[in-house]
DNA sequence: GTCTATACGCCGATAGAC
DNA sequence: GTCTATCGGCGTATAGAC
């Protein structure tokens, strides 16, 4: 009877918690391998191996490979969309730029894969487009509230700001010999601020 | 003997010309399919089918699939690198922007594939980096010759100009609801000119 | 719930007839 | 020179034992 107690207590973790952790391990492994090797080269076998689960287990947590990238992308999107402060023009632009830079600091390689590969997966296209429109609308609203802003067309300006920040930061942070982050922030802020002042 | 003549004359086209045309057909088909379906989905079988040659013939003209993309990319690069005129700042910037826009007008989808996939093929990485450096150096030299340019660091400015033009044009031209080309040109020129004037 | 083993298909590339 | 036929390999996904 005392021996029974021993067997019962440390037997296993609560299965839901363990399952969630396994899921996380798979996602982390996928993020790592997609970032290192690209989406196509990041095979489910390699992901499973790196996460130290079998390929069979992987497919118990995700219906297919695309779903893994989809979840990584959606988490990423959810993190990023919160209102920047509407004060003066220069600090507002700085906030937008800085967020993009910080954001890419984490894992520029993975972001690269998501930016490039996700728009090809039909299941994600619409979500990405909605997200893009939301960002442009957000920036548009921000600019609309600032007296300093003097541009002919606010819609175009918002689109250009979002594209410029996203793609230029993306490029420079992902490139080895790119502009260092602090300087990149300063230059982009200068460029966009002058543009928006008209 | 007269029957011999008949057989000889219209038998075939000169083989070198025909071979060159077949090559072109393959390249054109590859460009089309890479642009539509992406590099991975654009299989050699589909390329061959679309070019109306057999898969065996395709491999007589190209050693492997990567070589097809490599040739498309190198042609593209060769076209683009010629000196812009160094007059005043605004026209110089406009020339840079306009070339990028014109360039993307042809086939924005294909360009997208080349920009995104080519840097993953080891055989092409070095060529692309050399090309990028050449472009930055070219723009740097151009800016250095213009009295209007007042920026702290010419290297950084040149890098930023190249990145901005390339990636923003790329993004807007490839997106359905993007900024229309004429307006894009105007806005980019305004933004970059103001930035460079300091 | 996790594993091993494997089905199945597709792809790049080659061989060899014509 | 162009074709058909096919090889070898790998990748996703599943079946079924434990």
Short mmCIF file of C-alpha atoms (C1' of nucleotides) in Angstrom, two decimals:
data_model
loop_
_atom_site.label_atom_id
_atom_site.label_comp_id
_atom_site.label_asym_id
_atom_site.label_seq_id
_atom_site.Cartn_x
_atom_site.Cartn_y
_atom_site.Cartn_z
CA UNK A 1 0.00 0.00 0.00
CA UNK A 2 2.72 2.50 0.68
CA UNK A 3 4.23 1.41 -2.60
CA UNK A 4 1.00 2.33 -4.36
CA UNK A 5 1.29 5.91 -3.24
CA UNK A 6 4.69 6.19 -4.80
CA UNK A 7 3.44 5.09 -8.18
CA UNK A 8 0.45 7.36 -8.20
CA UNK A 9 1.89 10.69 -7.27
CA UNK A 10 4.64 11.53 -9.73
CA UNK A 11 3.09 9.57 -12.52
CA UNK A 12 2.48 12.34 -15.04
CA UNK A 13 1.67 15.94 -15.46
CA UNK A 14 -1.89 16.98 -16.02
CA UNK A 15 -2.41 16.06 -19.62
CA UNK A 16 -3.89 19.35 -20.81
CA UNK A 17 -0.91 21.26 -19.53
CA UNK A 18 1.48 18.80 -21.04
CA UNK A 19 -0.37 18.86 -24.31
CA UNK A 20 -0.19 22.63 -24.41
CA UNK A 21 3.52 22.49 -23.78
CA UNK A 22 4.01 19.97 -26.54
CA UNK A 23 2.11 22.23 -28.88
CA UNK A 24 4.38 25.08 -27.90
CA UNK A 25 7.45 22.97 -28.49
CA UNK A 26 6.22 22.15 -31.97
CA UNK A 27 5.50 25.78 -32.74
CA UNK A 28 8.86 26.89 -31.39
CA UNK A 29 10.63 24.24 -33.41
CA UNK A 30 8.72 25.24 -36.52
CA UNK A 31 9.54 28.90 -36.00
CA UNK A 32 13.18 28.04 -35.61
CA UNK A 33 13.38 25.82 -38.64
CA UNK A 34 11.27 27.99 -40.94
CA UNK A 35 13.52 30.88 -39.98
CA UNK A 36 16.73 28.95 -40.63
CA UNK A 37 15.81 26.98 -43.70
CA UNK A 38 12.76 28.58 -45.25
CA UNK A 39 9.24 27.25 -45.47
CA UNK A 40 9.76 24.58 -48.10
CA UNK A 41 12.98 23.25 -46.59
CA UNK A 42 11.42 23.26 -43.13
CA UNK A 43 9.78 19.87 -43.42
CA UNK A 44 7.38 18.40 -40.92
CA UNK A 45 9.85 15.63 -40.22
CA UNK A 46 12.53 18.10 -39.27
CA UNK A 47 10.11 20.11 -37.19
CA UNK A 48 9.03 17.01 -35.30
CA UNK A 49 12.61 15.94 -34.80
CA UNK A 50 13.65 19.33 -33.50
CA UNK A 51 10.66 19.44 -31.16
CA UNK A 52 11.55 15.93 -29.99
CA UNK A 53 8.16 14.49 -30.85
CA UNK A 54 7.39 11.93 -33.49
CA UNK A 55 5.90 12.89 -36.79
CA UNK A 56 2.72 11.12 -35.72
CA UNK A 57 2.37 13.29 -32.65
CA UNK A 58 2.88 16.42 -34.67
CA UNK A 59 -0.12 15.51 -36.76
CA UNK A 60 -2.18 15.05 -33.65
CA UNK A 61 -1.69 18.70 -32.82
CA UNK A 62 -1.88 20.21 -36.28
CA UNK A 63 -3.91 19.04 -39.26
CA UNK A 64 -1.17 19.89 -41.75
CA UNK A 65 1.96 21.87 -42.25
CA UNK A 66 0.26 25.07 -43.39
CA UNK A 67 -1.69 25.19 -40.15
CA UNK A 68 1.55 25.52 -38.25
CA UNK A 69 2.63 28.55 -40.20
CA UNK A 70 -0.88 29.93 -39.95
CA UNK A 71 -0.81 29.79 -36.18
CA UNK A 72 2.60 31.44 -36.02
CA UNK A 73 1.36 34.19 -38.27
CA UNK A 74 -1.88 34.82 -36.44
CA UNK A 75 -0.14 35.08 -33.09
CA UNK A 76 2.23 37.53 -34.62
CA UNK A 77 -0.56 39.63 -36.04
CA UNK A 78 -2.51 39.72 -32.81
CA UNK A 79 0.48 41.04 -30.92
CA UNK A 80 1.06 43.95 -33.15
CA UNK A 81 -2.17 45.81 -33.58
CA UNK A 82 -2.63 48.33 -30.79
CA UNK A 83 -3.19 52.03 -31.03
CA UNK A 84 -0.12 54.28 -31.15
CA UNK A 85 -0.32 57.57 -29.21
CA UNK A 86 -1.52 60.60 -31.13
CA UNK A 87 0.59 63.46 -29.87
CA UNK A 88 2.73 65.48 -32.25
CA UNK A 89 3.82 64.27 -35.65
CA UNK A 90 7.41 63.39 -34.95
CA UNK A 91 6.77 61.27 -31.83
CA UNK A 92 3.89 59.54 -33.56
CA UNK A 93 6.02 58.59 -36.53
CA UNK A 94 8.79 57.52 -34.19
CA UNK A 95 6.40 55.24 -32.33
CA UNK A 96 5.35 53.57 -35.57
CA UNK A 97 8.91 53.08 -36.73
CA UNK A 98 10.16 51.92 -33.38
CA UNK A 99 7.50 49.32 -33.05
CA UNK A 100 8.42 47.88 -36.42
CA UNK A 101 12.10 47.83 -35.50
CA UNK A 102 11.51 46.20 -32.11
CA UNK A 103 9.27 43.77 -33.72
CA UNK A 104 11.87 42.67 -36.21
CA UNK A 105 14.54 42.45 -33.59
CA UNK A 106 12.99 39.26 -32.22
CA UNK A 107 13.34 37.13 -35.24
CA UNK A 108 13.82 38.87 -38.54
CA UNK A 109 14.34 35.59 -40.36
CA UNK A 110 11.04 34.13 -39.27
CA UNK A 111 9.27 37.33 -40.13
CA UNK A 112 10.77 37.16 -43.55
CA UNK A 113 9.28 33.73 -44.11
CA UNK A 114 5.90 34.85 -42.89
CA UNK A 115 5.87 37.94 -45.05
CA UNK A 116 6.94 36.03 -48.12
CA UNK A 117 5.29 32.68 -47.75
CA UNK A 118 2.02 33.40 -45.98
CA UNK A 119 0.45 35.37 -48.83
CA UNK A 120 0.64 32.22 -50.93
CA UNK A 121 -1.46 30.10 -48.63
CA UNK A 122 -5.09 30.59 -49.64
CA UNK A 123 -6.34 30.06 -46.11
CA UNK A 124 -4.36 33.08 -44.95
CA UNK A 125 -4.70 35.53 -47.77
CA UNK A 126 -7.87 37.10 -46.56
CA UNK A 127 -6.67 37.45 -42.99
CA UNK A 128 -3.52 39.14 -44.14
CA UNK A 129 -5.39 41.56 -46.34
CA UNK A 130 -7.74 42.43 -43.52
CA UNK A 131 -4.80 43.01 -41.24
CA UNK A 132 -3.10 45.26 -43.78
CA UNK A 133 -6.22 47.31 -44.28
CA UNK A 134 -6.60 47.65 -40.52
CA UNK A 135 -3.07 48.95 -40.16
CA UNK A 136 -3.48 51.46 -42.96
CA UNK A 137 -6.76 52.66 -41.49
CA UNK A 138 -5.16 53.01 -38.09
CA UNK A 139 -2.31 55.11 -39.42
CA UNK A 140 -4.70 57.16 -41.50
CA UNK A 141 -6.76 57.96 -38.43
CA UNK A 142 -3.65 58.89 -36.53
CA UNK A 143 -2.44 61.25 -39.25
CA UNK A 144 -5.88 62.78 -39.62
CA UNK A 145 -5.70 63.96 -36.01
CA UNK A 146 -2.43 65.83 -36.43
CA UNK A 147 -2.47 69.44 -37.53
CA UNK A 148 1.12 69.28 -38.79
CA UNK A 149 0.22 66.79 -41.48
CA UNK A 150 -0.07 68.46 -44.86
CA UNK A 151 -0.45 66.04 -47.67
CA UNK A 152 -2.77 66.07 -50.63
CA UNK A 153 -4.26 62.65 -50.10
CA UNK A 154 -4.39 61.11 -46.67
CA UNK A 155 -5.20 57.63 -47.96
CA UNK A 156 -2.18 57.51 -50.19
CA UNK A 157 0.04 58.92 -47.48
CA UNK A 158 -1.10 56.33 -44.95
CA UNK A 159 -0.51 53.53 -47.42
CA UNK A 160 2.92 54.82 -48.26
CA UNK A 161 3.92 55.20 -44.62
CA UNK A 162 2.85 51.69 -43.76
CA UNK A 163 4.56 50.17 -46.78
CA UNK A 164 7.75 52.12 -46.28
CA UNK A 165 8.08 51.30 -42.62
CA UNK A 166 7.21 47.67 -43.00
CA UNK A 167 9.30 46.84 -46.03
CA UNK A 168 12.32 49.02 -45.44
CA UNK A 169 12.66 47.92 -41.83
CA UNK A 170 12.15 44.37 -42.95
CA UNK A 171 14.85 44.64 -45.55
CA UNK A 172 17.45 46.39 -43.47
CA UNK A 173 16.98 44.22 -40.41
CA UNK A 174 17.18 41.03 -42.40
CA UNK A 175 20.29 42.00 -44.34
CA UNK A 176 23.71 41.41 -42.87
CA UNK A 177 25.33 44.69 -43.89
CA UNK A 178 22.17 46.73 -43.44
CA UNK A 179 21.73 50.05 -41.68
CA UNK A 180 22.05 49.56 -37.90
CA UNK A 181 18.72 49.80 -36.02
CA UNK A 182 19.27 53.10 -34.20
CA UNK A 183 20.34 54.91 -37.31
CA UNK A 184 17.61 53.26 -39.33
CA UNK A 185 15.02 54.58 -36.91
CA UNK A 186 16.44 58.08 -37.02
CA UNK A 187 16.61 58.22 -40.79
CA UNK A 188 13.17 56.77 -41.39
CA UNK A 189 11.62 59.14 -38.88
CA UNK A 190 13.32 62.07 -40.57
CA UNK A 191 12.25 60.96 -44.02
CA UNK A 192 8.63 60.30 -43.16
CA UNK A 193 8.19 63.34 -40.97
CA UNK A 194 9.44 65.69 -43.67
CA UNK A 195 7.26 63.98 -46.20
CA UNK A 196 4.13 64.29 -44.10
CA UNK A 197 4.73 67.96 -43.28
CA UNK A 198 4.46 68.67 -46.99
CA UNK B 1 17.41 13.02 -108.03
CA UNK B 2 14.81 15.77 -108.39
CA UNK B 3 12.97 14.16 -105.51
CA UNK B 4 16.08 14.59 -103.42
CA UNK B 5 15.95 18.34 -103.78
CA UNK B 6 12.43 18.47 -102.40
CA UNK B 7 13.39 16.66 -99.28
CA UNK B 8 16.45 18.75 -98.64
CA UNK B 9 15.18 22.26 -98.90
CA UNK B 10 12.28 22.81 -96.53
CA UNK B 11 13.32 20.10 -94.19
CA UNK B 12 13.96 22.11 -91.08
CA UNK B 13 14.95 25.45 -89.79
CA UNK B 14 18.56 26.11 -89.09
CA UNK B 15 19.06 24.24 -85.88
CA UNK B 16 20.84 26.97 -83.96
CA UNK B 17 18.03 29.40 -84.55
CA UNK B 18 15.43 26.84 -83.65
CA UNK B 19 17.35 25.82 -80.55
CA UNK B 20 17.56 29.42 -79.44
CA UNK B 21 13.84 29.81 -79.93
CA UNK B 22 13.14 26.69 -77.94
CA UNK B 23 15.30 28.03 -75.15
CA UNK B 24 13.33 31.23 -75.21
CA UNK B 25 10.07 29.34 -75.09
CA UNK B 26 11.25 27.49 -72.02
CA UNK B 27 12.37 30.67 -70.33
CA UNK B 28 9.13 32.41 -71.17
CA UNK B 29 7.12 29.50 -69.87
CA UNK B 30 9.17 29.40 -66.69
CA UNK B 31 8.72 33.13 -66.18
CA UNK B 32 5.00 32.75 -66.62
CA UNK B 33 4.64 29.81 -64.28
CA UNK B 34 7.00 31.09 -61.59
CA UNK B 35 5.04 34.32 -61.62
CA UNK B 36 1.67 32.61 -61.37
CA UNK B 37 2.42 29.79 -59.01
CA UNK B 38 5.67 30.59 -57.23
CA UNK B 39 9.02 28.94 -57.55
CA UNK B 40 8.27 25.71 -55.70
CA UNK B 41 4.92 25.15 -57.42
CA UNK B 42 6.43 25.94 -60.78
CA UNK B 43 7.72 22.47 -61.52
CA UNK B 44 9.90 21.50 -64.42
CA UNK B 45 7.14 19.31 -65.75
CA UNK B 46 4.71 22.18 -65.82
CA UNK B 47 7.29 24.46 -67.40
CA UNK B 48 7.99 21.91 -70.10
CA UNK B 49 4.31 21.36 -70.70
CA UNK B 50 3.61 25.07 -70.98
CA UNK B 51 6.56 25.53 -73.33
CA UNK B 52 5.26 22.60 -75.37
CA UNK B 53 8.49 20.67 -75.13
CA UNK B 54 9.05 17.42 -73.33
CA UNK B 55 10.71 17.28 -69.97
CA UNK B 56 13.68 15.59 -71.62
CA UNK B 57 14.18 18.49 -73.99
CA UNK B 58 14.03 20.95 -71.18
CA UNK B 59 16.96 19.23 -69.55
CA UNK B 60 18.92 19.45 -72.72
CA UNK B 61 18.80 23.21 -72.52
CA UNK B 62 19.21 23.68 -68.80
CA UNK B 63 21.17 21.56 -66.35
CA UNK B 64 18.60 21.92 -63.61
CA UNK B 65 15.66 23.96 -62.44
CA UNK B 66 17.66 26.56 -60.54
CA UNK B 67 19.59 27.40 -63.68
CA UNK B 68 16.35 28.55 -65.29
CA UNK B 69 15.61 31.00 -62.53
CA UNK B 70 19.25 32.05 -62.52
CA UNK B 71 19.12 32.96 -66.18
CA UNK B 72 15.89 34.92 -65.76
CA UNK B 73 17.44 36.80 -62.87
CA UNK B 74 20.72 37.57 -64.59
CA UNK B 75 18.99 38.91 -67.67
CA UNK B 76 16.92 41.07 -65.45
CA UNK B 77 19.93 42.41 -63.60
CA UNK B 78 21.87 43.15 -66.75
CA UNK B 79 19.05 45.24 -68.09
CA UNK B 80 18.79 47.46 -65.13
CA UNK B 81 22.24 48.75 -64.29
CA UNK B 82 23.02 51.84 -66.31
CA UNK B 83 23.98 55.26 -65.13
CA UNK B 84 21.18 57.71 -64.32
CA UNK B 85 21.79 61.34 -65.29
CA UNK B 86 23.30 63.60 -62.65
CA UNK B 87 21.53 66.90 -63.08
CA UNK B 88 19.59 68.40 -60.22
CA UNK B 89 18.32 66.44 -57.23
CA UNK B 90 14.67 66.17 -58.09
CA UNK B 91 15.10 64.91 -61.65
CA UNK B 92 17.77 62.49 -60.52
CA UNK B 93 15.49 61.00 -57.88
CA UNK B 94 12.67 60.89 -60.37
CA UNK B 95 14.82 58.96 -62.82
CA UNK B 96 15.63 56.39 -60.16
CA UNK B 97 12.03 55.97 -59.11
CA UNK B 98 10.69 55.90 -62.64
CA UNK B 99 13.08 53.20 -63.71
CA UNK B 100 11.95 51.04 -60.81
CA UNK B 101 8.30 51.62 -61.65
CA UNK B 102 8.76 50.91 -65.35
CA UNK B 103 10.70 47.90 -64.49
CA UNK B 104 7.97 46.46 -62.34
CA UNK B 105 5.30 47.24 -64.87
CA UNK B 106 6.47 44.35 -67.04
CA UNK B 107 5.83 41.54 -64.67
CA UNK B 108 5.53 42.42 -61.01
CA UNK B 109 4.69 38.86 -60.09
CA UNK B 110 7.81 37.41 -61.63
CA UNK B 111 9.91 40.06 -60.01
CA UNK B 112 8.44 39.11 -56.70
CA UNK B 113 9.56 35.54 -57.15
CA UNK B 114 13.03 36.59 -58.14
CA UNK B 115 13.40 38.96 -55.23
CA UNK B 116 12.17 36.40 -52.76
CA UNK B 117 13.46 33.07 -54.04
CA UNK B 118 16.72 33.96 -55.68
CA UNK B 119 18.50 34.90 -52.44
CA UNK B 120 17.96 31.33 -51.26
CA UNK B 121 19.84 29.72 -54.11
CA UNK B 122 23.49 29.53 -53.10
CA UNK B 123 24.69 29.89 -56.66
CA UNK B 124 23.00 33.27 -56.90
CA UNK B 125 23.58 34.82 -53.51
CA UNK B 126 26.91 36.32 -54.32
CA UNK B 127 25.76 37.75 -57.64
CA UNK B 128 22.80 39.39 -55.99
CA UNK B 129 24.90 40.89 -53.26
CA UNK B 130 27.35 42.25 -55.79
CA UNK B 131 24.51 43.75 -57.74
CA UNK B 132 23.02 45.35 -54.64
CA UNK B 133 26.33 46.85 -53.66
CA UNK B 134 26.79 48.15 -57.19
CA UNK B 135 23.43 49.87 -57.11
CA UNK B 136 24.08 51.48 -53.74
CA UNK B 137 27.50 52.65 -54.88
CA UNK B 138 25.98 54.06 -58.03
CA UNK B 139 23.34 56.02 -56.14
CA UNK B 140 25.92 57.16 -53.62
CA UNK B 141 28.10 58.54 -56.39
CA UNK B 142 25.13 60.26 -57.92
CA UNK B 143 24.15 61.92 -54.66
CA UNK B 144 27.73 62.93 -53.93
CA UNK B 145 27.74 65.02 -57.06
CA UNK B 146 24.68 67.05 -56.13
CA UNK B 147 25.09 70.21 -54.09
CA UNK B 148 21.48 70.08 -52.89
CA UNK B 149 22.07 66.90 -50.98
CA UNK B 150 22.52 67.58 -47.28
CA UNK B 151 22.57 64.43 -45.22
CA UNK B 152 24.87 63.44 -42.40
CA UNK B 153 25.96 60.13 -43.86
CA UNK B 154 25.96 59.57 -47.57
CA UNK B 155 26.38 55.80 -47.29
CA UNK B 156 23.33 55.43 -45.13
CA UNK B 157 21.32 57.74 -47.32
CA UNK B 158 22.21 55.82 -50.46
CA UNK B 159 21.29 52.53 -48.85
CA UNK B 160 17.99 53.92 -47.63
CA UNK B 161 17.10 55.37 -51.01
CA UNK B 162 17.79 52.11 -52.80
CA UNK B 163 15.88 50.03 -50.28
CA UNK B 164 12.95 52.37 -50.20
CA UNK B 165 12.56 52.60 -53.93
CA UNK B 166 13.03 48.93 -54.55
CA UNK B 167 10.83 47.56 -51.83
CA UNK B 168 8.07 50.11 -51.77
CA UNK B 169 7.66 50.07 -55.53
CA UNK B 170 7.77 46.32 -55.41
CA UNK B 171 5.08 46.16 -52.78
CA UNK B 172 2.71 48.69 -54.29
CA UNK B 173 2.99 47.38 -57.82
CA UNK B 174 2.42 43.81 -56.76
CA UNK B 175 -0.61 44.55 -54.60
CA UNK B 176 -4.05 44.74 -56.12
CA UNK B 177 -5.33 47.80 -54.24
CA UNK B 178 -1.97 49.53 -54.18
CA UNK B 179 -1.13 53.13 -54.98
CA UNK B 180 -1.43 53.72 -58.75
CA UNK B 181 1.92 54.09 -60.54
CA UNK B 182 1.78 57.78 -61.39
CA UNK B 183 0.86 58.81 -57.90
CA UNK B 184 3.37 56.39 -56.44
CA UNK B 185 6.10 58.02 -58.46
CA UNK B 186 5.09 61.50 -57.39
CA UNK B 187 4.88 60.64 -53.70
CA UNK B 188 8.13 58.74 -53.59
CA UNK B 189 9.97 61.49 -55.37
CA UNK B 190 8.57 64.03 -52.94
CA UNK B 191 9.46 61.94 -49.93
CA UNK B 192 13.00 61.13 -50.99
CA UNK B 193 13.80 64.60 -52.27
CA UNK B 194 12.77 66.24 -49.02
CA UNK B 195 14.72 63.69 -47.07
CA UNK B 196 17.89 64.21 -49.07
CA UNK B 197 17.70 68.00 -48.86
CA UNK B 198 18.01 67.65 -45.09
"C1'" DG C 1 -1.22 9.89 -26.49
"C1'" DT C 2 2.98 8.64 -28.41
"C1'" DC C 3 5.36 5.93 -31.15
"C1'" DT C 4 7.15 3.19 -35.66
"C1'" DA C 5 6.45 2.03 -40.07
"C1'" DT C 6 4.85 3.02 -44.24
"C1'" DA C 7 1.53 4.38 -47.98
"C1'" DC C 8 1.22 7.55 -51.54
"C1'" DG C 9 2.25 11.09 -54.64
"C1'" DC C 10 5.10 14.30 -56.77
"C1'" DC C 11 9.36 16.13 -58.18
"C1'" DG C 12 13.83 16.48 -60.36
"C1'" DA C 13 16.59 14.23 -63.29
"C1'" DT C 14 18.23 10.40 -66.49
"C1'" DA C 15 18.26 6.57 -69.92
"C1'" DG C 16 17.64 5.18 -74.12
"C1'" DA C 17 14.52 4.49 -78.27
"C1'" DC C 18 13.59 6.83 -82.40
"C1'" DG D 1 17.36 16.61 -80.91
"C1'" DT D 2 13.11 15.22 -79.24
"C1'" DC D 3 10.57 12.08 -77.29
"C1'" DT D 4 8.56 8.39 -73.68
"C1'" DA D 5 9.23 6.00 -69.74
"C1'" DT D 6 10.93 5.65 -65.47
"C1'" DC D 7 14.23 5.87 -61.42
"C1'" DG D 8 15.39 7.39 -56.92
"C1'" DG D 9 14.36 10.32 -53.34
"C1'" DC D 10 11.84 12.97 -50.34
"C1'" DG D 11 7.76 15.06 -48.25
"C1'" DT D 12 3.17 14.89 -46.32
"C1'" DA D 13 0.12 12.40 -44.06
"C1'" DT D 14 -1.99 8.04 -42.10
"C1'" DA D 15 -2.50 3.39 -39.92
"C1'" DG D 16 -2.12 0.80 -36.26
"C1'" DA D 17 0.76 -1.20 -32.36
"C1'" DC D 18 1.70 -0.15 -27.69
#
